[in-house]
GROMACS .gro file of C-alpha atoms in nm:
model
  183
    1UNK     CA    1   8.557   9.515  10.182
    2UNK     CA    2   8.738   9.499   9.854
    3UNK     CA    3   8.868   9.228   9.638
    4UNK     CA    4   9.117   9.303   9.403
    5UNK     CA    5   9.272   9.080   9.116
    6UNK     CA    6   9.556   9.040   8.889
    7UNK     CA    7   9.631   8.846   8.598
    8UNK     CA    8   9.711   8.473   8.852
    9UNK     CA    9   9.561   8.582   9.199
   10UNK     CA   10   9.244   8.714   9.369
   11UNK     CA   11   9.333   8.860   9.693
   12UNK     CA   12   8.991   8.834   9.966
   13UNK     CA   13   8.941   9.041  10.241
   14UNK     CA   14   9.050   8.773  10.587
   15UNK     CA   15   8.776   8.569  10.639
   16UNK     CA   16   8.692   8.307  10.937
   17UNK     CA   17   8.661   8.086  10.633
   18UNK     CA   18   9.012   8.095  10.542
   19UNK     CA   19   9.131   8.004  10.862
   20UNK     CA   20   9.326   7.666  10.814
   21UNK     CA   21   9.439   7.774  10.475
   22UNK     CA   22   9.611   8.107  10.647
   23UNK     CA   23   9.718   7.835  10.896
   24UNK     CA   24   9.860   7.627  10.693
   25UNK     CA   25  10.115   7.930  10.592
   26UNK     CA   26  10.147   8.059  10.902
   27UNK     CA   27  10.284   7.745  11.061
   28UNK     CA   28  10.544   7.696  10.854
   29UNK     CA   29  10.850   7.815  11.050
   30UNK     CA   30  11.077   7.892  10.692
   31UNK     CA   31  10.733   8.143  10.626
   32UNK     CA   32  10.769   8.288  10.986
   33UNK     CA   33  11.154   8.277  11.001
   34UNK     CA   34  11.156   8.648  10.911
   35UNK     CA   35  10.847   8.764  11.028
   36UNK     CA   36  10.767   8.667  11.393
   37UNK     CA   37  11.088   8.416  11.425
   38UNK     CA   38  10.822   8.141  11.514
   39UNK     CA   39  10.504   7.939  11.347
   40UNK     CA   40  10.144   8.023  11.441
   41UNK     CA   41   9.930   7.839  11.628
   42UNK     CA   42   9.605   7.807  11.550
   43UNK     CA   43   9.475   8.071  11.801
   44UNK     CA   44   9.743   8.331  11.675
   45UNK     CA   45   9.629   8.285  11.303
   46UNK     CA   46   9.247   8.331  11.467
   47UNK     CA   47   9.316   8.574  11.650
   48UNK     CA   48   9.502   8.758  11.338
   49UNK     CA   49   9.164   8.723  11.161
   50UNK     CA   50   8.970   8.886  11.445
   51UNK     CA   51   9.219   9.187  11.442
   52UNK     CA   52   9.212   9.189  11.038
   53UNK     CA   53   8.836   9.233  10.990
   54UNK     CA   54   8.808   9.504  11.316
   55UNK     CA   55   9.087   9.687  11.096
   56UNK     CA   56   8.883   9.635  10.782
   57UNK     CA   57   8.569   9.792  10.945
   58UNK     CA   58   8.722  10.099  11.075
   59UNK     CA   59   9.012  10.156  10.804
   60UNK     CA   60   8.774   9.988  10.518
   61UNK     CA   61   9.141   9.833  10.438
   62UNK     CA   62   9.411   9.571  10.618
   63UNK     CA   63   9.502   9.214  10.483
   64UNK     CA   64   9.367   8.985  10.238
   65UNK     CA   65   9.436   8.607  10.138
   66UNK     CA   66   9.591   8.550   9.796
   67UNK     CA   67   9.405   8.293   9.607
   68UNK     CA   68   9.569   8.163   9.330
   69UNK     CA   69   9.321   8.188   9.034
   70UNK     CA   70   9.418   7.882   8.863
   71UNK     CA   71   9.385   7.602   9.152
   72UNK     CA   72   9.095   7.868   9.359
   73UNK     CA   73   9.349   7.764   9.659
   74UNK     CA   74   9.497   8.007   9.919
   75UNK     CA   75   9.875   8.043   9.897
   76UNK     CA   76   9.964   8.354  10.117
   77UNK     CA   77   9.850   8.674  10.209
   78UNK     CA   78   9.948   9.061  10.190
   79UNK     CA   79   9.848   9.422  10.336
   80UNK     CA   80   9.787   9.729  10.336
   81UNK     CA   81   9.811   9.879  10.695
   82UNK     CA   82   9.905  10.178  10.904
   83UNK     CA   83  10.286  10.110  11.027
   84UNK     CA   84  10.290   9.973  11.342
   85UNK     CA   85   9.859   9.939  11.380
   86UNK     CA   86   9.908  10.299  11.426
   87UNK     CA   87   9.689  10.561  11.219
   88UNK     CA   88   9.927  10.844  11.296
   89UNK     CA   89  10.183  10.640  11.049
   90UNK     CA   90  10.236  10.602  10.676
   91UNK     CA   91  10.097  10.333  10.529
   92UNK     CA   92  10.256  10.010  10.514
   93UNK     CA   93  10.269   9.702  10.217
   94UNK     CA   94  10.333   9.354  10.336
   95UNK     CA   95  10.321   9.026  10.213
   96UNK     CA   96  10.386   8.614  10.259
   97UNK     CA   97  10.342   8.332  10.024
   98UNK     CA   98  10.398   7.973  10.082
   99UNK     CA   99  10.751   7.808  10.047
  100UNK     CA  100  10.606   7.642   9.730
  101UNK     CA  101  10.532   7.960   9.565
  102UNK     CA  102  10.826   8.095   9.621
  103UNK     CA  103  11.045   8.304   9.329
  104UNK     CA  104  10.740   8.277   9.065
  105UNK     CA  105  10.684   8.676   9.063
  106UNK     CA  106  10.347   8.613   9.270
  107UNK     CA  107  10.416   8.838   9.579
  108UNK     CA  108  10.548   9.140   9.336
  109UNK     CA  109  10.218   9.063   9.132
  110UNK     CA  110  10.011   9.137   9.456
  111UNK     CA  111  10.238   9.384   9.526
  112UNK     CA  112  10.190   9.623   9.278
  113UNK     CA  113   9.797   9.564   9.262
  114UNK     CA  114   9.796   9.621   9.637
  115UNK     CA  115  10.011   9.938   9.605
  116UNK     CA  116   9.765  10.076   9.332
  117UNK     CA  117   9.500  10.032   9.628
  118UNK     CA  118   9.723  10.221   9.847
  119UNK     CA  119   9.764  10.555   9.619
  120UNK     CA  120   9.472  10.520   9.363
  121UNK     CA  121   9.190  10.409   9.609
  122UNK     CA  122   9.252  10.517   9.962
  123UNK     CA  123   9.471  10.820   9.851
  124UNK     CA  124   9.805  10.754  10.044
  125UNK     CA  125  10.059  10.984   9.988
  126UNK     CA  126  10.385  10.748  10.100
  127UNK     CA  127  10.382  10.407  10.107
  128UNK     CA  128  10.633  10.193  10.365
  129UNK     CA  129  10.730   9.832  10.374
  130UNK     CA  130  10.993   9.673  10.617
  131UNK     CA  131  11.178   9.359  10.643
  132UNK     CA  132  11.419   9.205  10.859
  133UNK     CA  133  11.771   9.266  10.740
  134UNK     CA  134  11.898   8.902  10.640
  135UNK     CA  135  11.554   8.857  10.383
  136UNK     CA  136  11.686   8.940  10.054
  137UNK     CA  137  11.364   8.793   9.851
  138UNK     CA  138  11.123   9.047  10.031
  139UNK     CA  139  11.394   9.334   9.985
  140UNK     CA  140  11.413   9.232   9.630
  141UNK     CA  141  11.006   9.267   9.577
  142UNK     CA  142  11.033   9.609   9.725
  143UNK     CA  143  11.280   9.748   9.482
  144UNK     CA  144  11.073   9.600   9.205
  145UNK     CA  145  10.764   9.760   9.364
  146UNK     CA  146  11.008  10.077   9.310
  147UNK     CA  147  11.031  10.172   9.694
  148UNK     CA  148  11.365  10.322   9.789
  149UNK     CA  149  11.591  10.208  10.106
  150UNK     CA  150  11.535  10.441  10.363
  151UNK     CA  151  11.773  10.264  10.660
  152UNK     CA  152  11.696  10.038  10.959
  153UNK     CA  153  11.486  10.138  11.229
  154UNK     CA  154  11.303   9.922  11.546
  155UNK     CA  155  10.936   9.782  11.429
  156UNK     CA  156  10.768   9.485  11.538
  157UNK     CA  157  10.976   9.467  11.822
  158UNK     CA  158  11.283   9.430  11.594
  159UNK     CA  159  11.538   9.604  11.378
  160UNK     CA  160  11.419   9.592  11.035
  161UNK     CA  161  11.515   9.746  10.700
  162UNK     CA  162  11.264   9.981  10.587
  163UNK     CA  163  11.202  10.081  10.234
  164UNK     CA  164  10.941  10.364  10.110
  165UNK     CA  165  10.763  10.559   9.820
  166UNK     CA  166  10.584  10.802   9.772
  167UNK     CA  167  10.262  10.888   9.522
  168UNK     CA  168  10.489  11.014   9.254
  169UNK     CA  169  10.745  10.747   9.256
  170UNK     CA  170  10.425  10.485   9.212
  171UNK     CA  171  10.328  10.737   8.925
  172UNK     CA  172  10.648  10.709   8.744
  173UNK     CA  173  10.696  10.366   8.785
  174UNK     CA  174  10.345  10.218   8.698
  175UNK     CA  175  10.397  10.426   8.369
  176UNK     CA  176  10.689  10.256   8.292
  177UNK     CA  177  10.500   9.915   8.413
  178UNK     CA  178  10.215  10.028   8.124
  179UNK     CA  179  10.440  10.108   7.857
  180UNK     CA  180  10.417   9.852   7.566
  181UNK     CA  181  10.694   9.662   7.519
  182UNK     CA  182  10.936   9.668   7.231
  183UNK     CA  183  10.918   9.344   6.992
   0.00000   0.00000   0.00000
């Protein structure tokens, strides 16, 4: 199982360990709002873990926790997945950080690191992320990440916006991300 890093977060494969920390997120319903509509219980955030770490034994990839380097304290977490659980479908990014770390760059931070996982490790060739129509702040990450709107289509049991890119759009853009900047 891989850890990856960037310059303010460590993102760790799901553990048991991180159970009430994922819970702690998971309850809150602003979190959920756009996700499953509702908070977690403690036995859905367990039973998320279980699922996680099957996925991460078969697929060698799924979801991690984001620690945040500074405080070494769990504030969200974000994947890489098949669309849907299904292996038949594109790859899919996700994310979810907690209300207090909201608009502070953190989940397009993880983002990109876990999109470079996505084309430069396990070789994807398009990369998919959907949202529910109203959340503009995850929308917003995606176009940053450089993934395109593709249109709405049923997922999770709901209509959701779905945005996508492929391996040469994440080439062009992480050049641009690499360039040095002009002073």
């Amino acid at each position: 199982m891989t850890i990856l890093t960037t310059p303010r977060l460590r993102l760790e494969p799901f553990s048991d360990l991180h159970l009430a920390a994922l819970h702690a997120v998971n309850r809150d319903p602003a979190v959920m709002r756009y996700i499953t509509g509702k908070p977690d219980t403690p036995e859905d955030t367990q039973a998320a873990i279980a699922r996680v770490k099957k996925r991460w034994a078969e697929w060698g990839f799924s979801w991690w926790s984001f620690f945040e380097q500074d405080s070494d304290e769990i504030i969200g977490s974000g994947c890489i997945q098949y669309l849907g659980g299904d292996t038949a479908n594109p790859l899919e990014i996700g994310w979810r950080l907690r209300q207090d770390k909201w608009g502070q760059g953190l989940a397009s931070e993880a983002a990109r690191r876990m999109a470079q996982f996505a084309f430069e490790t396990i070789g994807g060739e398009r990369l998919c992320a959907v949202c529910h129509p109203d959340n503009h702040s995850s929308a917003r990450v995606m176009q940053r990440l450089g993934m395109q709107y593709q249109g709405i289509e049923r997922w999770y049991d709901m209509d959701t916006a779905v945005y996508a890119m492929t391996r040469d759009d994440w080439q062009r853009v992480s050049v641009e991300w690499n360039k040095p900047s002009a002073t």
